[in-house]
mmCIF file of C-alpha atoms in Angstrom:
data_model
loop_
_atom_site.group_PDB
_atom_site.id
_atom_site.type_symbol
_atom_site.label_atom_id
_atom_site.label_comp_id
_atom_site.label_asym_id
_atom_site.label_seq_id
_atom_site.Cartn_x
_atom_site.Cartn_y
_atom_site.Cartn_z
ATOM 1 C CA MET A 20 17.584 0.590 -14.508
ATOM 2 C CA PRO A 21 18.280 2.718 -17.508
ATOM 3 C CA LEU A 22 16.202 5.784 -18.158
ATOM 4 C CA LEU A 23 15.289 4.576 -21.682
ATOM 5 C CA LEU A 24 12.337 2.779 -23.136
ATOM 6 C CA ASN A 25 13.019 -0.851 -23.890
ATOM 7 C CA GLU A 26 12.124 -2.290 -27.382
ATOM 8 C CA GLU A 27 8.564 -3.477 -26.468
ATOM 9 C CA GLN A 28 7.726 -0.008 -25.020
ATOM 10 C CA THR A 29 9.263 1.807 -27.923
ATOM 11 C CA MET A 30 6.926 -0.403 -30.173
ATOM 12 C CA LEU A 31 4.133 0.720 -27.942
ATOM 13 C CA ARG A 32 4.993 4.492 -28.320
ATOM 14 C CA ASP A 33 5.246 4.082 -32.123
ATOM 15 C CA SER A 34 1.976 2.269 -32.259
ATOM 16 C CA ALA A 35 0.123 4.897 -30.170
ATOM 17 C CA ARG A 36 1.724 7.776 -31.906
ATOM 18 C CA GLY A 37 0.638 6.556 -35.283
ATOM 19 C CA PHE A 38 -2.888 5.862 -34.160
ATOM 20 C CA ILE A 39 -3.408 9.109 -32.246
ATOM 21 C CA GLY A 40 -1.540 11.294 -34.713
ATOM 22 C CA ASP A 41 -3.789 10.024 -37.587
ATOM 23 C CA LYS A 42 -7.132 9.710 -35.921
ATOM 24 C CA ALA A 43 -7.036 12.555 -33.341
ATOM 25 C CA PRO A 44 -4.707 15.381 -34.203
ATOM 26 C CA VAL A 45 -5.286 18.754 -32.456
ATOM 27 C CA SER A 46 -7.939 19.598 -35.225
ATOM 28 C CA HIS A 47 -10.056 16.686 -33.908
ATOM 29 C CA PHE A 48 -10.086 18.307 -30.433
ATOM 30 C CA ARG A 49 -10.978 21.689 -31.964
ATOM 31 C CA GLN A 50 -13.842 20.221 -33.930
ATOM 32 C CA LEU A 51 -15.360 18.487 -30.726
ATOM 33 C CA ARG A 52 -14.970 21.776 -28.858
ATOM 34 C CA ASP A 53 -16.541 23.989 -31.632
ATOM 35 C CA ALA A 54 -19.546 21.450 -31.862
ATOM 36 C CA LYS A 55 -19.723 21.480 -28.105
ATOM 37 C CA ASP A 56 -20.046 17.686 -28.257
ATOM 38 C CA ALA A 57 -22.087 16.274 -25.314
ATOM 39 C CA THR A 58 -19.806 13.330 -24.883
ATOM 40 C CA GLY A 59 -16.427 15.362 -25.246
ATOM 41 C CA PHE A 60 -14.688 12.422 -27.199
ATOM 42 C CA SER A 61 -15.229 10.093 -30.089
ATOM 43 C CA ARG A 62 -16.776 6.704 -29.047
ATOM 44 C CA ASP A 63 -15.903 5.224 -32.463
ATOM 45 C CA TYR A 64 -12.306 6.251 -31.851
ATOM 46 C CA TRP A 65 -12.431 4.870 -28.333
ATOM 47 C CA ARG A 66 -13.662 1.538 -29.513
ATOM 48 C CA ALA A 67 -10.866 1.507 -32.027
ATOM 49 C CA PHE A 68 -8.456 2.483 -29.256
ATOM 50 C CA SER A 69 -9.663 -0.474 -27.181
ATOM 51 C CA GLU A 70 -9.371 -2.933 -30.046
ATOM 52 C CA MET A 71 -5.777 -2.101 -30.271
ATOM 53 C CA GLY A 72 -5.404 -3.173 -26.621
ATOM 54 C CA PHE A 73 -4.812 0.296 -25.131
ATOM 55 C CA ALA A 74 -7.918 0.166 -22.857
ATOM 56 C CA GLY A 75 -6.645 -2.968 -21.224
ATOM 57 C CA LEU A 76 -3.036 -1.913 -20.906
ATOM 58 C CA LEU A 77 -3.125 -2.281 -17.084
ATOM 59 C CA VAL A 78 -5.778 -4.984 -17.027
ATOM 60 C CA PRO A 79 -4.153 -8.385 -16.020
ATOM 61 C CA GLU A 80 -3.905 -10.964 -18.783
ATOM 62 C CA ALA A 81 -6.330 -13.236 -16.859
ATOM 63 C CA PHE A 82 -9.177 -10.495 -17.357
ATOM 64 C CA GLY A 83 -8.635 -9.864 -21.071
ATOM 65 C CA GLY A 84 -5.916 -7.283 -20.802
ATOM 66 C CA SER A 85 -2.115 -6.812 -21.483
ATOM 67 C CA GLY A 86 -0.857 -6.938 -17.984
ATOM 68 C CA LEU A 87 1.456 -4.068 -18.595
ATOM 69 C CA GLY A 88 2.555 -1.367 -15.906
ATOM 70 C CA ALA A 89 2.805 2.190 -15.156
ATOM 71 C CA VAL A 90 5.615 2.907 -17.473
ATOM 72 C CA GLU A 91 3.417 1.731 -20.575
ATOM 73 C CA ALA A 92 0.604 3.751 -19.270
ATOM 74 C CA GLY A 93 2.921 6.899 -19.192
ATOM 75 C CA VAL A 94 4.096 6.002 -22.727
ATOM 76 C CA VAL A 95 0.503 6.276 -24.120
ATOM 77 C CA MET A 96 -0.193 9.419 -21.997
ATOM 78 C CA GLU A 97 2.740 11.125 -23.507
ATOM 79 C CA GLU A 98 1.419 10.619 -26.980
ATOM 80 C CA ILE A 99 -2.019 11.803 -25.834
ATOM 81 C CA GLY A 100 -0.386 15.027 -24.613
ATOM 82 C CA ARG A 101 1.128 15.695 -28.159
ATOM 83 C CA THR A 102 -2.291 16.011 -29.775
ATOM 84 C CA LEU A 103 -4.534 16.925 -26.667
ATOM 85 C CA MET A 104 -6.533 13.711 -27.684
ATOM 86 C CA PRO A 105 -9.901 13.721 -25.726
ATOM 87 C CA SER A 106 -10.448 10.059 -24.441
ATOM 88 C CA PRO A 107 -11.413 8.233 -21.282
ATOM 89 C CA PHE A 108 -7.932 6.560 -21.310
ATOM 90 C CA PHE A 109 -6.861 8.350 -18.219
ATOM 91 C CA SER A 110 -10.085 8.208 -16.228
ATOM 92 C CA THR A 111 -10.855 4.470 -17.164
ATOM 93 C CA ALA A 112 -7.756 2.563 -18.321
ATOM 94 C CA VAL A 113 -5.372 4.238 -15.756
ATOM 95 C CA LEU A 114 -7.278 5.363 -12.711
ATOM 96 C CA GLY A 115 -10.277 3.083 -13.055
ATOM 97 C CA VAL A 116 -8.253 -0.091 -13.756
ATOM 98 C CA SER A 117 -5.607 0.852 -11.071
ATOM 99 C CA ALA A 118 -8.386 0.754 -8.395
ATOM 100 C CA LEU A 119 -10.093 -2.191 -9.648
ATOM 101 C CA ASN A 120 -6.896 -4.242 -9.632
ATOM 102 C CA ARG A 121 -7.055 -3.861 -5.951
ATOM 103 C CA GLY A 122 -10.556 -5.200 -5.817
ATOM 104 C CA SER A 123 -11.985 -8.653 -4.902
ATOM 105 C CA ASP A 124 -11.998 -11.317 -7.589
ATOM 106 C CA ALA A 125 -15.518 -10.821 -8.057
ATOM 107 C CA GLN A 126 -15.218 -7.179 -8.679
ATOM 108 C CA LYS A 127 -12.237 -7.758 -11.112
ATOM 109 C CA SER A 128 -14.201 -10.418 -13.001
ATOM 110 C CA GLU A 129 -17.238 -8.204 -13.324
ATOM 111 C CA TYR A 130 -15.605 -4.956 -14.574
ATOM 112 C CA LEU A 131 -12.073 -5.540 -15.758
ATOM 113 C CA PRO A 132 -12.996 -7.515 -19.081
ATOM 114 C CA LYS A 133 -15.561 -4.907 -19.880
ATOM 115 C CA ILE A 134 -13.110 -2.138 -19.530
ATOM 116 C CA ALA A 135 -10.516 -4.016 -21.588
ATOM 117 C CA SER A 136 -13.080 -4.486 -24.511
ATOM 118 C CA GLY A 137 -13.979 -0.831 -24.379
ATOM 119 C CA VAL A 138 -17.504 -1.456 -23.327
ATOM 120 C CA LEU A 139 -17.375 -0.092 -19.814
ATOM 121 C CA LEU A 140 -16.302 3.589 -18.629
ATOM 122 C CA ALA A 141 -15.105 4.459 -15.190
ATOM 123 C CA ALA A 142 -14.419 7.659 -13.171
ATOM 124 C CA LEU A 143 -12.714 8.208 -9.855
ATOM 125 C CA ALA A 144 -14.683 10.640 -7.640
ATOM 126 C CA ILE A 145 -12.223 12.110 -5.089
ATOM 127 C CA ASP A 146 -12.089 15.823 -4.736
ATOM 128 C CA GLU A 147 -14.705 18.001 -3.301
ATOM 129 C CA GLY A 148 -13.181 21.557 -3.362
ATOM 130 C CA ALA A 149 -11.106 23.658 -5.722
ATOM 131 C CA LYS A 150 -7.992 21.946 -4.886
ATOM 132 C CA HIS A 151 -6.893 18.256 -4.731
ATOM 133 C CA ARG A 152 -6.929 17.414 -1.031
ATOM 134 C CA PRO A 153 -7.747 13.815 -0.701
ATOM 135 C CA LEU A 154 -7.464 13.414 3.007
ATOM 136 C CA GLN A 155 -9.921 16.289 3.317
ATOM 137 C CA THR A 156 -12.715 14.026 2.108
ATOM 138 C CA ALA A 157 -15.845 14.910 4.027
ATOM 139 C CA MET A 158 -18.544 12.992 2.203
ATOM 140 C CA LYS A 159 -20.195 10.742 4.497
ATOM 141 C CA ALA A 160 -20.683 6.868 4.259
ATOM 142 C CA ALA A 161 -23.127 5.929 7.039
ATOM 143 C CA ARG A 162 -23.686 2.310 7.829
ATOM 144 C CA SER A 163 -27.211 1.181 6.790
ATOM 145 C CA GLY A 164 -28.339 -2.390 7.133
ATOM 146 C CA ASN A 165 -25.723 -4.634 5.257
ATOM 147 C CA GLY A 166 -24.231 -1.522 3.509
ATOM 148 C CA PHE A 167 -24.021 2.201 3.490
ATOM 149 C CA LYS A 168 -25.697 5.502 2.527
ATOM 150 C CA LEU A 169 -23.539 7.941 0.784
ATOM 151 C CA ASN A 170 -24.251 11.754 1.198
ATOM 152 C CA GLY A 171 -22.114 14.541 -0.104
ATOM 153 C CA ALA A 172 -20.722 16.047 -3.314
ATOM 154 C CA LYS A 173 -17.833 15.567 -5.654
ATOM 155 C CA ALA A 174 -16.337 18.167 -7.923
ATOM 156 C CA PHE A 175 -13.879 17.732 -10.879
ATOM 157 C CA VAL A 176 -14.734 14.291 -11.653
ATOM 158 C CA VAL A 177 -12.833 13.708 -14.910
ATOM 159 C CA ASP A 178 -15.100 12.068 -17.529
ATOM 160 C CA GLY A 179 -17.856 11.558 -14.794
ATOM 161 C CA HIS A 180 -20.619 12.514 -17.112
ATOM 162 C CA THR A 181 -19.885 9.564 -19.368
ATOM 163 C CA ALA A 182 -19.043 7.016 -16.743
ATOM 164 C CA ASP A 183 -20.742 3.751 -16.377
ATOM 165 C CA LEU A 184 -19.031 3.078 -12.886
ATOM 166 C CA LEU A 185 -18.034 5.666 -10.384
ATOM 167 C CA ILE A 186 -15.234 4.781 -7.778
ATOM 168 C CA VAL A 187 -16.188 7.101 -4.951
ATOM 169 C CA ALA A 188 -13.867 8.079 -1.799
ATOM 170 C CA ALA A 189 -16.105 8.557 1.231
ATOM 171 C CA ARG A 190 -15.581 9.100 4.967
ATOM 172 C CA SER A 191 -16.917 5.939 6.822
ATOM 173 C CA ALA A 192 -15.200 7.121 10.069
ATOM 174 C CA GLY A 193 -13.040 9.782 11.473
ATOM 175 C CA ALA A 194 -12.905 13.422 10.362
ATOM 176 C CA PRO A 195 -11.609 15.358 7.374
ATOM 177 C CA GLY A 196 -7.842 15.532 7.353
ATOM 178 C CA GLU A 197 -7.346 11.954 8.801
ATOM 179 C CA ARG A 198 -5.959 9.047 6.828
ATOM 180 C CA ASP A 199 -7.919 6.372 8.657
ATOM 181 C CA GLY A 200 -11.622 6.236 7.929
ATOM 182 C CA LEU A 201 -11.676 6.543 4.284
ATOM 183 C CA THR A 202 -13.541 3.852 2.175
ATOM 184 C CA LEU A 203 -13.830 3.444 -1.654
ATOM 185 C CA PHE A 204 -17.005 2.305 -3.144
ATOM 186 C CA LEU A 205 -18.074 1.215 -6.604
ATOM 187 C CA VAL A 206 -21.315 3.108 -7.442
ATOM 188 C CA ASP A 207 -23.709 2.941 -10.284
ATOM 189 C CA PRO A 208 -24.091 6.564 -11.548
ATOM 190 C CA LYS A 209 -27.706 5.823 -12.280
ATOM 191 C CA ALA A 210 -28.586 4.855 -8.628
ATOM 192 C CA LYS A 211 -31.391 6.654 -6.906
ATOM 193 C CA GLY A 212 -30.185 9.900 -5.260
ATOM 194 C CA ILE A 213 -27.304 10.828 -7.679
ATOM 195 C CA ALA A 214 -27.395 14.066 -9.495
ATOM 196 C CA LEU A 215 -24.705 14.730 -12.097
ATOM 197 C CA GLU A 216 -23.832 17.728 -13.845
ATOM 198 C CA ARG A 217 -21.431 17.827 -16.928
ATOM 199 C CA THR A 218 -19.032 20.834 -16.817
ATOM 200 C CA ALA A 219 -16.391 21.910 -19.407
ATOM 201 C CA MET A 220 -12.992 22.732 -17.835
ATOM 202 C CA VAL A 221 -11.032 25.668 -19.002
ATOM 203 C CA ASP A 222 -9.312 23.399 -21.577
ATOM 204 C CA SER A 223 -12.562 22.354 -23.011
ATOM 205 C CA HIS A 224 -12.165 18.869 -21.604
ATOM 206 C CA ASN A 225 -15.005 17.347 -19.606
ATOM 207 C CA ALA A 226 -15.559 16.716 -16.004
ATOM 208 C CA ALA A 227 -18.639 16.517 -13.841
ATOM 209 C CA ARG A 228 -20.015 17.646 -10.464
ATOM 210 C CA ILE A 229 -21.850 14.840 -8.736
ATOM 211 C CA THR A 230 -24.051 14.993 -5.601
ATOM 212 C CA PHE A 231 -24.961 12.010 -3.509
ATOM 213 C CA ASP A 232 -28.386 12.189 -1.495
ATOM 214 C CA ASN A 233 -28.753 9.037 0.601
ATOM 215 C CA VAL A 234 -27.503 6.758 -1.966
ATOM 216 C CA GLU A 235 -27.578 3.115 -0.939
ATOM 217 C CA VAL A 236 -24.825 0.739 -1.690
ATOM 218 C CA THR A 237 -24.239 -2.809 -0.455
ATOM 219 C CA ALA A 238 -21.267 -4.288 1.232
ATOM 220 C CA ASP A 239 -20.222 -5.867 -2.018
ATOM 221 C CA SER A 240 -19.730 -2.327 -3.422
ATOM 222 C CA VAL A 241 -16.792 -1.654 -1.016
ATOM 223 C CA LEU A 242 -13.454 -1.686 -2.748
ATOM 224 C CA GLY A 243 -10.760 -3.073 -0.410
ATOM 225 C CA ASP A 244 -11.222 -2.704 3.290
ATOM 226 C CA VAL A 245 -13.670 -0.489 5.129
ATOM 227 C CA ASP A 246 -12.071 2.493 6.803
ATOM 228 C CA GLN A 247 -8.621 1.490 5.143
ATOM 229 C CA GLY A 248 -8.949 3.198 1.768
ATOM 230 C CA GLY A 249 -6.319 5.803 2.238
ATOM 231 C CA THR A 250 -3.383 3.400 1.352
ATOM 232 C CA LEU A 251 -5.253 1.929 -1.550
ATOM 233 C CA LEU A 252 -6.203 5.361 -2.746
ATOM 234 C CA ASP A 253 -2.605 6.568 -2.472
ATOM 235 C CA SER A 254 -1.290 3.715 -4.751
ATOM 236 C CA VAL A 255 -4.059 4.544 -7.378
ATOM 237 C CA LEU A 256 -3.313 8.231 -7.318
ATOM 238 C CA ASN A 257 0.358 7.732 -7.589
ATOM 239 C CA ILE A 258 0.007 5.804 -10.875
ATOM 240 C CA GLY A 259 -2.460 8.648 -11.959
ATOM 241 C CA ARG A 260 0.019 11.505 -11.033
ATOM 242 C CA GLY A 261 2.724 9.681 -13.020
ATOM 243 C CA ALA A 262 0.391 9.441 -16.009
ATOM 244 C CA VAL A 263 -0.575 13.139 -15.823
ATOM 245 C CA ALA A 264 3.153 14.112 -15.635
ATOM 246 C CA ALA A 265 3.904 11.882 -18.733
ATOM 247 C CA GLU A 266 1.004 13.781 -20.478
ATOM 248 C CA MET A 267 2.631 17.166 -19.590
ATOM 249 C CA VAL A 268 5.960 15.962 -21.009
ATOM 250 C CA GLY A 269 4.244 15.046 -24.288
ATOM 251 C CA LEU A 270 2.461 18.498 -24.475
ATOM 252 C CA SER A 271 5.617 20.217 -23.556
ATOM 253 C CA ASP A 272 7.642 18.458 -26.264
ATOM 254 C CA GLU A 273 4.992 19.135 -28.846
ATOM 255 C CA VAL A 274 4.965 22.827 -28.113
ATOM 256 C CA PHE A 275 8.651 22.899 -28.163
ATOM 257 C CA GLY A 276 8.766 21.321 -31.648
ATOM 258 C CA ARG A 277 6.167 23.611 -33.038
ATOM 259 C CA THR A 278 8.092 26.605 -31.649
ATOM 260 C CA VAL A 279 11.364 25.622 -33.031
ATOM 261 C CA THR A 280 9.757 25.223 -36.352
ATOM 262 C CA TYR A 281 8.370 28.571 -36.257
ATOM 263 C CA LEU A 282 11.700 30.048 -35.293
ATOM 264 C CA LYS A 283 13.156 28.531 -38.304
ATOM 265 C CA GLU A 284 10.529 29.890 -40.621
ATOM 266 C CA ARG A 285 9.554 33.359 -39.284
ATOM 267 C CA LYS A 286 11.591 36.406 -40.508
ATOM 268 C CA GLN A 287 11.888 39.773 -38.784
ATOM 269 C CA PHE A 288 14.248 42.562 -39.561
ATOM 270 C CA GLY A 289 15.310 40.447 -42.726
ATOM 271 C CA LYS A 290 16.461 37.610 -40.697
ATOM 272 C CA LEU A 291 15.049 34.329 -39.315
ATOM 273 C CA ILE A 292 14.074 34.851 -35.721
ATOM 274 C CA GLY A 293 15.826 31.669 -34.807
ATOM 275 C CA GLU A 294 19.115 33.416 -35.605
ATOM 276 C CA PHE A 295 18.670 35.748 -32.680
ATOM 277 C CA GLN A 296 20.831 34.481 -29.855
ATOM 278 C CA ALA A 297 18.415 35.401 -27.138
ATOM 279 C CA LEU A 298 15.676 33.161 -28.604
ATOM 280 C CA GLN A 299 18.239 30.465 -29.105
ATOM 281 C CA HIS A 300 19.120 30.459 -25.457
ATOM 282 C CA ARG A 301 15.554 30.281 -24.428
ATOM 283 C CA ALA A 302 14.942 27.394 -26.730
ATOM 284 C CA ALA A 303 18.055 25.530 -25.405
ATOM 285 C CA HIS A 304 16.825 26.070 -21.919
ATOM 286 C CA LEU A 305 13.461 24.701 -22.604
ATOM 287 C CA TYR A 306 14.858 21.696 -24.359
ATOM 288 C CA THR A 307 17.012 20.756 -21.304
ATOM 289 C CA GLU A 308 14.058 21.223 -18.908
ATOM 290 C CA ILE A 309 11.906 18.925 -21.029
ATOM 291 C CA GLU A 310 14.547 16.206 -21.132
ATOM 292 C CA VAL A 311 15.292 16.440 -17.335
ATOM 293 C CA THR A 312 11.515 16.134 -16.682
ATOM 294 C CA ARG A 313 11.117 13.014 -19.066
ATOM 295 C CA ALA A 314 13.760 11.258 -17.002
ATOM 296 C CA ALA A 315 12.197 12.224 -13.656
ATOM 297 C CA VAL A 316 8.913 10.996 -15.018
ATOM 298 C CA LEU A 317 10.355 7.751 -16.447
ATOM 299 C CA LYS A 318 12.248 7.065 -13.273
ATOM 300 C CA ALA A 319 9.209 7.505 -11.079
ATOM 301 C CA LEU A 320 6.992 5.237 -13.082
ATOM 302 C CA GLN A 321 9.763 2.581 -13.066
ATOM 303 C CA LEU A 322 9.826 2.851 -9.337
ATOM 304 C CA VAL A 323 6.123 2.499 -9.145
ATOM 305 C CA ASP A 324 6.159 -0.727 -11.218
ATOM 306 C CA ASP A 325 9.060 -2.028 -8.917
ATOM 307 C CA GLY A 326 6.879 -1.258 -5.794
ATOM 308 C CA ALA A 327 9.921 0.580 -4.457
ATOM 309 C CA PRO A 328 9.503 2.430 -1.229
ATOM 310 C CA THR A 329 10.840 5.672 -2.780
ATOM 311 C CA ALA A 330 8.125 5.623 -5.454
ATOM 312 C CA PRO A 331 5.841 8.213 -3.767
ATOM 313 C CA ALA A 332 8.621 10.567 -3.360
ATOM 314 C CA ALA A 333 9.803 10.031 -6.891
ATOM 315 C CA ILE A 334 6.109 10.571 -8.103
ATOM 316 C CA ALA A 335 5.957 13.843 -6.056
ATOM 317 C CA VAL A 336 9.124 15.214 -7.758
ATOM 318 C CA ALA A 337 7.761 14.254 -11.184
ATOM 319 C CA LYS A 338 4.505 15.749 -11.006
ATOM 320 C CA ALA A 339 5.945 18.716 -9.617
ATOM 321 C CA LYS A 340 8.614 19.194 -12.171
ATOM 322 C CA ALA A 341 6.320 18.253 -15.020
ATOM 323 C CA GLY A 342 3.944 20.975 -13.876
ATOM 324 C CA THR A 343 6.637 23.748 -13.887
ATOM 325 C CA THR A 344 8.172 22.538 -17.171
ATOM 326 C CA ALA A 345 4.776 22.468 -19.138
ATOM 327 C CA THR A 346 4.113 25.926 -17.589
ATOM 328 C CA LEU A 347 7.510 27.129 -19.009
ATOM 329 C CA ALA A 348 6.927 25.314 -22.388
ATOM 330 C CA VAL A 349 3.479 26.895 -23.212
ATOM 331 C CA GLN A 350 4.564 30.385 -21.921
ATOM 332 C CA GLU A 351 7.640 30.245 -24.121
ATOM 333 C CA GLY A 352 5.700 28.863 -27.082
ATOM 334 C CA VAL A 353 2.993 31.579 -26.863
ATOM 335 C CA GLN A 354 5.663 34.411 -26.489
ATOM 336 C CA MET A 355 8.069 33.128 -29.215
ATOM 337 C CA HIS A 356 5.007 32.881 -31.595
ATOM 338 C CA GLY A 357 4.405 36.555 -30.978
ATOM 339 C CA GLY A 358 0.853 38.138 -31.414
ATOM 340 C CA MET A 359 -0.735 35.057 -33.356
ATOM 341 C CA GLY A 360 0.163 32.805 -30.307
ATOM 342 C CA MET A 361 -2.535 34.606 -28.359
ATOM 343 C CA THR A 362 -5.308 33.818 -30.998
ATOM 344 C CA ASP A 363 -7.820 31.154 -30.915
ATOM 345 C CA GLN A 364 -7.133 30.085 -34.419
ATOM 346 C CA PHE A 365 -3.643 29.040 -33.497
ATOM 347 C CA ASP A 366 -3.178 25.781 -31.545
ATOM 348 C CA ILE A 367 -0.604 26.855 -29.020
ATOM 349 C CA GLY A 368 -3.343 28.356 -26.746
ATOM 350 C CA PHE A 369 -5.009 24.893 -26.491
ATOM 351 C CA PHE A 370 -1.778 23.535 -24.990
ATOM 352 C CA MET A 371 -1.472 26.303 -22.605
ATOM 353 C CA LYS A 372 -4.998 25.624 -21.254
ATOM 354 C CA ARG A 373 -4.403 21.924 -21.012
ATOM 355 C CA ALA A 374 -1.156 22.558 -19.223
ATOM 356 C CA ARG A 375 -2.939 24.548 -16.596
ATOM 357 C CA VAL A 376 -5.587 21.862 -15.989
ATOM 358 C CA CYS A 377 -2.918 19.116 -15.774
ATOM 359 C CA GLN A 378 -0.893 21.257 -13.250
ATOM 360 C CA GLU A 379 -4.009 21.180 -11.052
ATOM 361 C CA LEU A 380 -5.022 17.548 -11.713
ATOM 362 C CA LEU A 381 -4.255 15.448 -8.789
ATOM 363 C CA GLY A 382 -2.299 17.990 -7.195
ATOM 364 C CA ASP A 383 -0.268 21.059 -8.265
ATOM 365 C CA SER A 384 3.472 21.653 -7.921
ATOM 366 C CA ASN A 385 3.058 23.383 -4.504
ATOM 367 C CA TYR A 386 0.994 20.259 -3.224
ATOM 368 C CA HIS A 387 3.536 17.961 -4.337
ATOM 369 C CA ALA A 388 6.505 19.857 -3.036
ATOM 370 C CA ASP A 389 4.644 19.833 0.485
ATOM 371 C CA GLN A 390 4.157 16.068 0.099
ATOM 372 C CA LEU A 391 7.932 15.495 -0.645
ATOM 373 C CA ALA A 392 8.768 17.447 2.507
ATOM 374 C CA ARG A 393 6.435 15.231 4.476
ATOM 375 C CA LEU A 394 7.833 11.932 3.207
ATOM 376 C CA LYS A 395 10.609 9.866 4.903
ATOM 377 C CA ASN A 396 11.670 7.703 2.001
ATOM 378 C CA TYR A 397 13.236 9.855 -0.668
#
């Protein structure tokens, strides 16, 4: 399969770029940050985003969506990365829908149409510590009557403070570190026993810390099979990791473009600094790294859509490579902008902070390099 977007995907990219660039430039993000907005994103923009079909991108047509795939989700995420647009697209339309697509017909019918219309927001609650280690889930799901009682805590729940539905990973059997024994649950964040604390991440995007104290859920709340949630979780996380990698491609490319523009405008010692060969070499190196990363991410998302056995390995490569490339891009961007690159009034710093969060989100480069070493199909 060629490592190029087809005509429909190109049209989707152009549509997303036009909307996001017009409605949510970096100045929009800055405004929300400075106002310490309690929601962290514009609900009006999210409704408009949903009306254009973006919220239902991965939702099957039978439930009011477009029935598209991981590649298309990556296309939108790359455009989001260009302006740092704060929105629940990743948490709801990517992770939430990817999980619910593997649920029962009743669960799909109840939640997917609401997500596609922009009415319902979802959040995936997995991590419990500072690092992404899904198999280390220790939160307990003890059988109680015809359901379960959940006890434990989750950290770094992206957009968890605004979610209408939590998709929670808990251990119904086994011990932390084991794949078997994980179960996913659909939980109402307003249920008795849930305490939720909103927290702003280093890049000023929002997440939440959530504690569960004897939270009762019914058997109908189980997503997939009891004790077999590990495989379902892997498939959801792989789509999410590919989406985050695509976002890092977008922010890397945006930083590169801004930096090249600056090199062509800034004069020093009577010359444009872009005429200095050392800076030309650094810019050329960054350009090649971004293009290699874009190809790796697109290929990984194509393999996910194809259900290829090599998809997990390709996703690990893409997420690891995107993390190192984004780090290089923002470091070079700040350095080539000189002292002004370190100031808050200049946008480059926002991209550096976002790159740092994306690097950690769903596993950093070291995590995915380790995962690749453990995989058999690559």
